Short mmCIF file of C-alpha atoms and ligand atoms in Angstrom, two decimals:
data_model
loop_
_atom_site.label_atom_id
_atom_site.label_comp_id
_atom_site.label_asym_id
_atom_site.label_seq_id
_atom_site.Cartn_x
_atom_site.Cartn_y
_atom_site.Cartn_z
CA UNK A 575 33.15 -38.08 5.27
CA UNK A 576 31.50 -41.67 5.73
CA UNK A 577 28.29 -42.21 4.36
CA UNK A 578 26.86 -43.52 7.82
CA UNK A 579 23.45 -42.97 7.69
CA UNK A 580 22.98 -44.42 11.09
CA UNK A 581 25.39 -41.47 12.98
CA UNK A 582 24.27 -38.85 15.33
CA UNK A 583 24.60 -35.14 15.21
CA UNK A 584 25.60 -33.55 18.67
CA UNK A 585 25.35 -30.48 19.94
CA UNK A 586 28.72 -28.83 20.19
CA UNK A 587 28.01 -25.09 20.47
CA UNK A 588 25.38 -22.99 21.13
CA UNK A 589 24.96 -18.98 21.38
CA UNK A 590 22.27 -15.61 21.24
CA UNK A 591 22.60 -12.48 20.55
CA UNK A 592 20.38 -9.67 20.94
CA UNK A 593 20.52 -6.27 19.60
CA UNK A 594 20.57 -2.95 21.59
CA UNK A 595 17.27 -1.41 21.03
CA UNK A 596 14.98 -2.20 23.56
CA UNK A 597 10.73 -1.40 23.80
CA UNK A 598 9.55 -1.64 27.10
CA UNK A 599 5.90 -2.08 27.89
CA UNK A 600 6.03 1.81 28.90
CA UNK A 601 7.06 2.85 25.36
CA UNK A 602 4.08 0.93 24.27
CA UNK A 603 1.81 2.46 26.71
CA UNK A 604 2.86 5.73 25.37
CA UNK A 605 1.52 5.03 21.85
CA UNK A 606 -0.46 2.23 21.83
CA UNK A 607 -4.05 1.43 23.66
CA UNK A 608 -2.32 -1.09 25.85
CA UNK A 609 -1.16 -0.83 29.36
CA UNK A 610 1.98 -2.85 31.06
CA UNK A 611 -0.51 -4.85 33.34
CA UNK A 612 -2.45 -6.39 30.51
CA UNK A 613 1.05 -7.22 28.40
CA UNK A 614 2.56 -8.75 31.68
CA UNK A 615 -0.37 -10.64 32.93
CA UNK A 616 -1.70 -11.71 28.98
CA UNK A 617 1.71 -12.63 27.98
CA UNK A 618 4.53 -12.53 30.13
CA UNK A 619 6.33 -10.19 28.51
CA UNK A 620 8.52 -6.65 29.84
CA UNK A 621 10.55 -5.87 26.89
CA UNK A 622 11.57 -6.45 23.88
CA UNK A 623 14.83 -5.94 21.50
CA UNK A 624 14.97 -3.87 17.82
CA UNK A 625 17.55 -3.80 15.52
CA UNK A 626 19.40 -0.09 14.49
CA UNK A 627 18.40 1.12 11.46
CA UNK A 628 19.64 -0.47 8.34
CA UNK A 629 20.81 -3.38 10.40
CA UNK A 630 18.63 -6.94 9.64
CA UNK A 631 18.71 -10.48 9.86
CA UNK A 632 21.89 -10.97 7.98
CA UNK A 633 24.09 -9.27 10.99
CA UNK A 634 21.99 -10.61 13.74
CA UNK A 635 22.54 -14.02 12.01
CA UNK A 636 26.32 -13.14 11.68
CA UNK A 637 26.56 -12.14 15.13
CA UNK A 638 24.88 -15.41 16.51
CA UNK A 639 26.54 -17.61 14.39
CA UNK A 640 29.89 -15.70 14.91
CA UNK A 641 29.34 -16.41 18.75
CA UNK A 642 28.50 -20.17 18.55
CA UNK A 643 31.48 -21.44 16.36
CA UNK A 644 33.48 -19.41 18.70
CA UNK A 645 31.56 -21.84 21.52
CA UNK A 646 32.24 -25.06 19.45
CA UNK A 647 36.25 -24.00 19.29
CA UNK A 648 35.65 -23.92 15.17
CA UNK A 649 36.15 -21.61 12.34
CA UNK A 650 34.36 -24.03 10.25
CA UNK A 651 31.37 -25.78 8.83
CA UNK A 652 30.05 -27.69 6.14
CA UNK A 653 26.90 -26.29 6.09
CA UNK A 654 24.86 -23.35 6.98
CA UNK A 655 21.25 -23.68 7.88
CA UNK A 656 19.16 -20.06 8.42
CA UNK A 657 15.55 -20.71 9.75
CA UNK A 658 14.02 -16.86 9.25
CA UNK A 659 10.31 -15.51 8.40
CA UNK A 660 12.29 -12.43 7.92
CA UNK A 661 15.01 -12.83 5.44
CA UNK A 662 17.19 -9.90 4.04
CA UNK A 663 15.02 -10.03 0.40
CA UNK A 664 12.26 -13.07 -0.63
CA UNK A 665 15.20 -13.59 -3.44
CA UNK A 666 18.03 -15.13 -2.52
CA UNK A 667 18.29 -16.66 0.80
CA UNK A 668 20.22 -15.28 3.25
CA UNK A 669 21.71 -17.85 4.38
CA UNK A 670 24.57 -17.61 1.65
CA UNK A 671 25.70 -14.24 2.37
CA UNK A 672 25.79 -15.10 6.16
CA UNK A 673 28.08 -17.98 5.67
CA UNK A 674 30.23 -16.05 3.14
CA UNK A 675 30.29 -12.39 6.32
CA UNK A 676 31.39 -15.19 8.33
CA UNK A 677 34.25 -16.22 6.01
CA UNK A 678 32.63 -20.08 5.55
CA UNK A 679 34.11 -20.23 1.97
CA UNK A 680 31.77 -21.94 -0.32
CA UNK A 681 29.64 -23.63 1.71
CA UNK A 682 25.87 -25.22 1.25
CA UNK A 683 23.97 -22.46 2.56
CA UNK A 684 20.02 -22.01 2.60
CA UNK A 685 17.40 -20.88 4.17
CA UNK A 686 13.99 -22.55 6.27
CA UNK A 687 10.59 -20.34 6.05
CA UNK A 688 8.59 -22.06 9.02
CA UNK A 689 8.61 -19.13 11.01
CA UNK A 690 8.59 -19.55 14.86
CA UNK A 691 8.70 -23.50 14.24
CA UNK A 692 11.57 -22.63 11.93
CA UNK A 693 14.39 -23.75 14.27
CA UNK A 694 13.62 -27.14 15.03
CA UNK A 695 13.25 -27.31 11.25
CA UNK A 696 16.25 -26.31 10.66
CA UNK A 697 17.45 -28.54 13.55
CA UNK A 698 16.12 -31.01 11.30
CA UNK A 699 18.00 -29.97 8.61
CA UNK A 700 20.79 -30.50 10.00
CA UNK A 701 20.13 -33.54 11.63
CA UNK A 702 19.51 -34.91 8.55
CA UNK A 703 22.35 -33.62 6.54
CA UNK A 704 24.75 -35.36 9.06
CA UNK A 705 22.85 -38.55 9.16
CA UNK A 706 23.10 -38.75 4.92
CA UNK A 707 26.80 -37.70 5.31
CA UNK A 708 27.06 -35.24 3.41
CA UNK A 709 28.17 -32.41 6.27
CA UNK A 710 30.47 -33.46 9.38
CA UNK A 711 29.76 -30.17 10.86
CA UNK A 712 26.86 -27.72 10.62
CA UNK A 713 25.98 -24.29 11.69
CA UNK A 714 22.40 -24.12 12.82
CA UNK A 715 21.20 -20.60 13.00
CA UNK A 716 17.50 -18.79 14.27
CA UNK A 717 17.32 -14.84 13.31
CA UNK A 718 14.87 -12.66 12.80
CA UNK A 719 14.12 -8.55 12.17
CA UNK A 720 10.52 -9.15 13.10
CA UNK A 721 10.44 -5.23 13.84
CA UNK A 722 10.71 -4.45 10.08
CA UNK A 723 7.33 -6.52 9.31
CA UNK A 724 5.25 -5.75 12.43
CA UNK A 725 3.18 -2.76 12.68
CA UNK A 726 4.00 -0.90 15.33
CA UNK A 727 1.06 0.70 15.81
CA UNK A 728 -1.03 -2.62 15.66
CA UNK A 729 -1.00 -3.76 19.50
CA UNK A 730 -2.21 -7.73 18.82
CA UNK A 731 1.53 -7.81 17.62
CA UNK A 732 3.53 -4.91 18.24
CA UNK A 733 3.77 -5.97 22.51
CA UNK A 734 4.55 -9.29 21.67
CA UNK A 735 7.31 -9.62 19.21
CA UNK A 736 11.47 -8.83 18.96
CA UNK A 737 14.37 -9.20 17.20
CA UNK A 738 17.49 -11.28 17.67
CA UNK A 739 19.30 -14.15 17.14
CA UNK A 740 20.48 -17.70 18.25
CA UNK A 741 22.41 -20.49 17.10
CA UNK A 742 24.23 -23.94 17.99
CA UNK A 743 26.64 -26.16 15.88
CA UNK A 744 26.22 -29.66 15.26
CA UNK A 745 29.16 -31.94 14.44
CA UNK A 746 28.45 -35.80 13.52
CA UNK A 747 28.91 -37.99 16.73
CA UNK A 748 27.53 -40.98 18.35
CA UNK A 749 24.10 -41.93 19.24
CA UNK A 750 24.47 -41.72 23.27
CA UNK A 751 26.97 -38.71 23.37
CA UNK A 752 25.58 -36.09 25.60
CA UNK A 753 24.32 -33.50 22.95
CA UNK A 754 23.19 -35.76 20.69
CA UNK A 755 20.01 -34.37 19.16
CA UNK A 756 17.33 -37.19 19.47
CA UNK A 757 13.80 -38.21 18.03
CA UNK A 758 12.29 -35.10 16.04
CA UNK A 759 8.90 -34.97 15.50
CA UNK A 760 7.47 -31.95 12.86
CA UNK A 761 4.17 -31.45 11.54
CA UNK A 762 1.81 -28.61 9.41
CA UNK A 763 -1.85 -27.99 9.18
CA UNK A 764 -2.18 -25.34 5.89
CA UNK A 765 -5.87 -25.31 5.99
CA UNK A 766 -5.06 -22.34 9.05
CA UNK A 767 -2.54 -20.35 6.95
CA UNK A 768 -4.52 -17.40 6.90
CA UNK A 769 -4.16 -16.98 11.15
CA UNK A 770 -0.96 -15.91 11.03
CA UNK A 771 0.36 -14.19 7.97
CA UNK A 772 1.94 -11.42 6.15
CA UNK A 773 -1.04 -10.72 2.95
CA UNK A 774 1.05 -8.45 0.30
CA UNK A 775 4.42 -9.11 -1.37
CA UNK A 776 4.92 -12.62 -2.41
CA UNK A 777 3.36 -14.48 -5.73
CA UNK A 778 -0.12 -14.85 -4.80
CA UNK A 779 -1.18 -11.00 -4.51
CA UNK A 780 1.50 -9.97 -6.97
CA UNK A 781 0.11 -12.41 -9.32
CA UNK A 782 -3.86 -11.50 -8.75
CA UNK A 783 -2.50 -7.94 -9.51
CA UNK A 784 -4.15 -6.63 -6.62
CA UNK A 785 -3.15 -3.47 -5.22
CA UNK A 786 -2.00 -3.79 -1.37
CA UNK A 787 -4.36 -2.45 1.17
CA UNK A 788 -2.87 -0.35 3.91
CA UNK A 789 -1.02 -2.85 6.24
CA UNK A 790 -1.44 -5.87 4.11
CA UNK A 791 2.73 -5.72 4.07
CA UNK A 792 2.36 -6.25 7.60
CA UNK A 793 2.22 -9.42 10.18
CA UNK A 794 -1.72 -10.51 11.25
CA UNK A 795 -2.30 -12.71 13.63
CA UNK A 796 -5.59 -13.78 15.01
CA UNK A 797 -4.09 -14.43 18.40
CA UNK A 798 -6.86 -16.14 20.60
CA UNK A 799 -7.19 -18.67 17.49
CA UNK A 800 -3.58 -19.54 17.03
CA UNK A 801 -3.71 -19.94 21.22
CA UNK A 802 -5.53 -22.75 21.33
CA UNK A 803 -3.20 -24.55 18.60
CA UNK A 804 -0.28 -23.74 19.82
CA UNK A 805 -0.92 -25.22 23.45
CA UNK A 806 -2.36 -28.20 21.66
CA UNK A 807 0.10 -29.15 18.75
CA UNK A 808 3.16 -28.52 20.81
CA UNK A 809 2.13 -30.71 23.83
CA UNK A 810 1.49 -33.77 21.01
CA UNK A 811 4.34 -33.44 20.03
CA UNK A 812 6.23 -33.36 22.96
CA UNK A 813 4.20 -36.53 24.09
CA UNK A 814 5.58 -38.24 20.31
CA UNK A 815 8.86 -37.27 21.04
CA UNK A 816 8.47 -38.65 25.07
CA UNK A 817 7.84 -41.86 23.53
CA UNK A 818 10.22 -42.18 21.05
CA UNK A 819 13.25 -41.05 23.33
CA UNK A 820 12.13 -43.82 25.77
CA UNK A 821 11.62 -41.00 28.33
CA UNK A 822 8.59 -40.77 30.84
CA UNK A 823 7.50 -37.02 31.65
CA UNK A 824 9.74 -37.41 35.27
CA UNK A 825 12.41 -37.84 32.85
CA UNK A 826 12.41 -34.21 31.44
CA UNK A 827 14.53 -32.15 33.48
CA UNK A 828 13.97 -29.04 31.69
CA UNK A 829 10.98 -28.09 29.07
CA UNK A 830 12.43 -25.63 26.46
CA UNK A 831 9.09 -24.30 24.72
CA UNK A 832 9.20 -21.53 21.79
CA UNK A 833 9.17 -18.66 23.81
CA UNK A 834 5.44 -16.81 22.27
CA UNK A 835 3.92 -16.16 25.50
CA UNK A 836 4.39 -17.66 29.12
CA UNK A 837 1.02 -18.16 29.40
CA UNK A 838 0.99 -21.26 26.49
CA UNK A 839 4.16 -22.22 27.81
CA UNK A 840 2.79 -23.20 31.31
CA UNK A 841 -0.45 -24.84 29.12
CA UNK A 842 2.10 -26.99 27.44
CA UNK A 843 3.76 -28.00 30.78
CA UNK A 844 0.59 -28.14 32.51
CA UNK A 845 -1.07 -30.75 29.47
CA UNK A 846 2.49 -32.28 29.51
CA UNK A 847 2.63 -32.92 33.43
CA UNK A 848 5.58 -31.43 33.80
CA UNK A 849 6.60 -29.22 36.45
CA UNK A 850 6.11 -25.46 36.01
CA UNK A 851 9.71 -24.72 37.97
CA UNK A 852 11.25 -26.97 35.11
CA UNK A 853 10.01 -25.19 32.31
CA UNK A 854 13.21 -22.65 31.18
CA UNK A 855 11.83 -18.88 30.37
CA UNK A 856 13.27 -15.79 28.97
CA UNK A 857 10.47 -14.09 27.52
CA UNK A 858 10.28 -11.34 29.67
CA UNK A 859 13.39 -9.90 28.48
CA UNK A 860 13.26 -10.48 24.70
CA UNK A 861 9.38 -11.26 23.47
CA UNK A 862 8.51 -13.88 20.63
CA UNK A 863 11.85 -13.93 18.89
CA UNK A 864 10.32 -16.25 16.39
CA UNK A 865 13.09 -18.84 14.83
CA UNK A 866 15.49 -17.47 17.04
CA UNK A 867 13.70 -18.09 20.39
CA UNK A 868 14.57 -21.71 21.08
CA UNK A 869 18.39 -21.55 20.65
CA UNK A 870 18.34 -17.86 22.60
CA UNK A 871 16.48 -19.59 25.05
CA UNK A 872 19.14 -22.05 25.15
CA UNK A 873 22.21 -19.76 25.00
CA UNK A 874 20.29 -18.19 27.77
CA UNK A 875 19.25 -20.82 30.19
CA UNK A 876 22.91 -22.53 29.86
CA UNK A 877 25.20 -19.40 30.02
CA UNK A 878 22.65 -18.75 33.36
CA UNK A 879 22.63 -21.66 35.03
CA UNK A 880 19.45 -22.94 34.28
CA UNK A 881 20.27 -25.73 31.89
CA UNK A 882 23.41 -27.81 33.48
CA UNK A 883 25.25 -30.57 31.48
CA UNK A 884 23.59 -33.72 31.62
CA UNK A 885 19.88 -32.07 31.97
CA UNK A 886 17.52 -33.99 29.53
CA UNK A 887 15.44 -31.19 27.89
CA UNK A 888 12.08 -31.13 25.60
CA UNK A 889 12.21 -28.82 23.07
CA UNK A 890 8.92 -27.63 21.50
CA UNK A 891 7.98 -25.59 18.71
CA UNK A 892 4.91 -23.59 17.04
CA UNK A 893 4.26 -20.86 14.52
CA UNK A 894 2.21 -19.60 11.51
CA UNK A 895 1.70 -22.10 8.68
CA UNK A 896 0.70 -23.73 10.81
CA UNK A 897 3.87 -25.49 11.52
CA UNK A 898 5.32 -27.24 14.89
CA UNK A 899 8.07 -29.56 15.99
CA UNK A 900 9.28 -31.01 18.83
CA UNK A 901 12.92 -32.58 19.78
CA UNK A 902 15.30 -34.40 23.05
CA UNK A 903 18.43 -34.00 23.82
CA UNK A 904 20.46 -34.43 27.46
CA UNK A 905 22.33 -31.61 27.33
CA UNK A 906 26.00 -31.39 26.84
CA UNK A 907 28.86 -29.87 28.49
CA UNK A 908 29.53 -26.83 26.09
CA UNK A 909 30.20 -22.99 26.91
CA UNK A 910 27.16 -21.04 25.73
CA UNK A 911 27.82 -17.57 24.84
CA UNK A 912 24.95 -15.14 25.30
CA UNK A 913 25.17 -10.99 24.64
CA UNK A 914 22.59 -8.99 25.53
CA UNK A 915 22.39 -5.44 25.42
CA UNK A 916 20.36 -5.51 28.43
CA UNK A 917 22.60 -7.46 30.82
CA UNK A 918 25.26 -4.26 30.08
N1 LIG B 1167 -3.52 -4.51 25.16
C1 LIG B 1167 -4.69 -4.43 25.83
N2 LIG B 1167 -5.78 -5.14 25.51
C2 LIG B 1167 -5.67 -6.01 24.50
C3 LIG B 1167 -4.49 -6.15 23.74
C4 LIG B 1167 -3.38 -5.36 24.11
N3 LIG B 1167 -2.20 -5.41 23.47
N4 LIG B 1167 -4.69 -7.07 22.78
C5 LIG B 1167 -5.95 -7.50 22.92
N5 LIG B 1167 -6.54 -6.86 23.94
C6 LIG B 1167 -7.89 -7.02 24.45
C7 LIG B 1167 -8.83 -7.60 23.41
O1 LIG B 1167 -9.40 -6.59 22.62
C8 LIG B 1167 -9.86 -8.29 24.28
O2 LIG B 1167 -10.77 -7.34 24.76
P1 LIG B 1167 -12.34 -7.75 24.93
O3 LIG B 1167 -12.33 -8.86 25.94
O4 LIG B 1167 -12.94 -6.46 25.42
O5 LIG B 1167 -12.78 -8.19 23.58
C9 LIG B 1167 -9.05 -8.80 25.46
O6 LIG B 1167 -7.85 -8.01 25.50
C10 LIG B 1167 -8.66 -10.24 25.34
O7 LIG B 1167 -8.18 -10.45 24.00
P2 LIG B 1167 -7.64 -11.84 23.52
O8 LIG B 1167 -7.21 -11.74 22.10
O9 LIG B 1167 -8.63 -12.89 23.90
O10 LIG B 1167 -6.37 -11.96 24.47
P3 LIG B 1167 -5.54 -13.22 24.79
O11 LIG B 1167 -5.58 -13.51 26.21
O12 LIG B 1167 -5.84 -14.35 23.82
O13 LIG B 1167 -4.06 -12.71 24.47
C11 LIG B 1167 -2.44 -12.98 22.74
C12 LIG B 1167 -3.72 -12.28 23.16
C13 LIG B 1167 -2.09 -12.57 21.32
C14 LIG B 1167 -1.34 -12.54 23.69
C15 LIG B 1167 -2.65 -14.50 22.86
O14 LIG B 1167 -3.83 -14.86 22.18
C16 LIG B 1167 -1.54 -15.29 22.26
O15 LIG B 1167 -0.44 -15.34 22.79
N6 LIG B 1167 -1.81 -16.01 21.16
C17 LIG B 1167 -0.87 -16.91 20.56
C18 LIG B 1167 0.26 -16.20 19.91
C19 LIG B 1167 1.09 -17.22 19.21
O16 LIG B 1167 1.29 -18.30 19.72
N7 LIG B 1167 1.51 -16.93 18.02
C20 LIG B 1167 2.02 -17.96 17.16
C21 LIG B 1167 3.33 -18.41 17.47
S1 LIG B 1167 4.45 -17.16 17.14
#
């Protein structure tokens, strides 16, 4: 390895996986005070995936990453980079024990907590650990169990979120390759933590020695406030990352926003000026998949048709924290490998 700091990181393979279980909007009429219309007209959204018992985000990482080294022709990395709000245990990561199921060897492994932002952190990661040479070749990986922290009996999250799964490698290459990963732009406002968050189980109650209140282990989100956010930091930072990648908004062939609800997705293109017919979508099938939405989405829109080789895309980002990103890349000529349960 050089020590380069000027050298690209390129998008060789990408992949999603999604487990079997499904909940459609009928299974959530049948318990909870909801009804498909409102779902599908509020958020886009027909079904969405669960894990089998005693399965979490250690397999679906495994399966995801399995899948996109098989896409990049590799059977190794340098690095492994996780981006998960629900890991396997708060201690350790989970990262390690993916790379090591995947038979990495001993590999930096870790993990990135910014929850449905966390991929284009962990982009980041990557990005950077390429640039400062110290990995030639990283694997790049969004899962999540989100089923195991939402209540399912709580319908402001239970319709809207899923498990699975995504993930791309980047290997070090040049600057104008296609799949070169281009200007990121991330940013955080903590003052809203308290919008979207799970209240019991890490330092801060254990250490007031409170007792958890019935569903404080649980995911809350105050959706119509986190709306209004979400439509509004991702479009910035789509506009900062326009501007840096030299691109006007007719540039962007394809806008690839974090997939929490097609409504906000059509605000970003809308406040971006882009196209709706340009914006890539899988939400129906598969809900918020948190960190693994963008690189699903991805897997999904390439392996479909959607997203051709030399397509410049606009990736956007936002989720609790608050955190959000946004990043550009034309997109490269590479055989994305999506499974999903539902497609038989
Ligand atoms: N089924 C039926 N009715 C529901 C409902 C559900 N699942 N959830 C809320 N409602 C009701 C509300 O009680 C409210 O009724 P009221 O008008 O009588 O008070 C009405 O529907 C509208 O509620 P509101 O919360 O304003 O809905 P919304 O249009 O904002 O949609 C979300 C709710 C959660 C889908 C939407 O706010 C959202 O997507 N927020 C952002 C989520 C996000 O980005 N998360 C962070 C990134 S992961």
């Amino acid at each position: 390895m050089d020590n380069d700091t000027a050298r690209a990181a390129v998008l060789v393979g990408v992949a999603g996986w999604v487990p079997p279980g499904t909940v459609t909007n009928a299974d959530l009429e049948a318990r909870l005070d909801t009804t498909d219309a409102w779902i599908r007209s509020r958020t886009g959204i027909a079904r969405r995936h669960t894990v089998a018992p005693g399965t979490a985000t250690r397999e679906l990482a495994v399966e995801a990453g399995r899948l996109a080294l098989k896409s990049a022709g590799r059977d190794s990395v340098d690095a492994v980079v996780l981006a998960t709000a629900t890991p396997d245990r708060l201690c350790p990561a989970t990262a390690p024990e993916v790379a090591a199921a995947l038979g990495l060897g001993p590999v930096a492994a870790h993990d990135i907590s910014a929850v449905c932002a966390g991929f284009l952190y962990a982009l980041a990661a990557g990005v950077g650990a390429i640039a400062a040479g110290f990995a030639d070749h990283v694997l790049v990986i969004g899962a999540e169990t989100f089923s195991a922290i939402v209540d399912p009996q709580d319908r402001n999250t239970a319709v809207i979120f899923g498990d699975a799964a995504g993930a791309v490698v980047l290997r070090a290459g040049g600057s104008e390759e296609p799949g070169a990963i281009g200007p990121i732009r991330l940013g955080s406002d903590g003052t809203h933590s308290d919008l979207i968050q799970i209240p019991a189980g890490g330092a801060r109650q254990r250490a007031a020695r409170t007792v958890p209140g019935p569903g404080d282990h649980h995911l809350q989100m105050q959706g119509r406030k986190v709306y209004r956010h979400a439509k509004e930091r991702m479009a910035q930072a789509a506009r900062e990352v326009l501007d840096r990648s030299g691109w006007t908004v007719g540039d962007v062939d394809r806008l690839a926003t974090h997939q929490a609800n097609a409504r906000i997705s059509e605000a970003v293109a809308d406040e971006l000026g882009v196209a709706r017919e340009r914006v890539l979508s899988n939400i129906e099938q598969v809900g918020n998949t948190s960190a693994a939405s963008l690189p699903l989405l991805l897997a999904d829109s390439a392996s479909g048709g959607a997203l051709r080789p030399g397509d410049r895309v606009l990736l956007a980002a936002f989720g609790a924290g608050l955190a959000w990103g946004a990043a550009s890349l034309t997109w490269p000529d590479v055989t994305a490998l999506a499974v999903h349960s539902y497609r038989g």
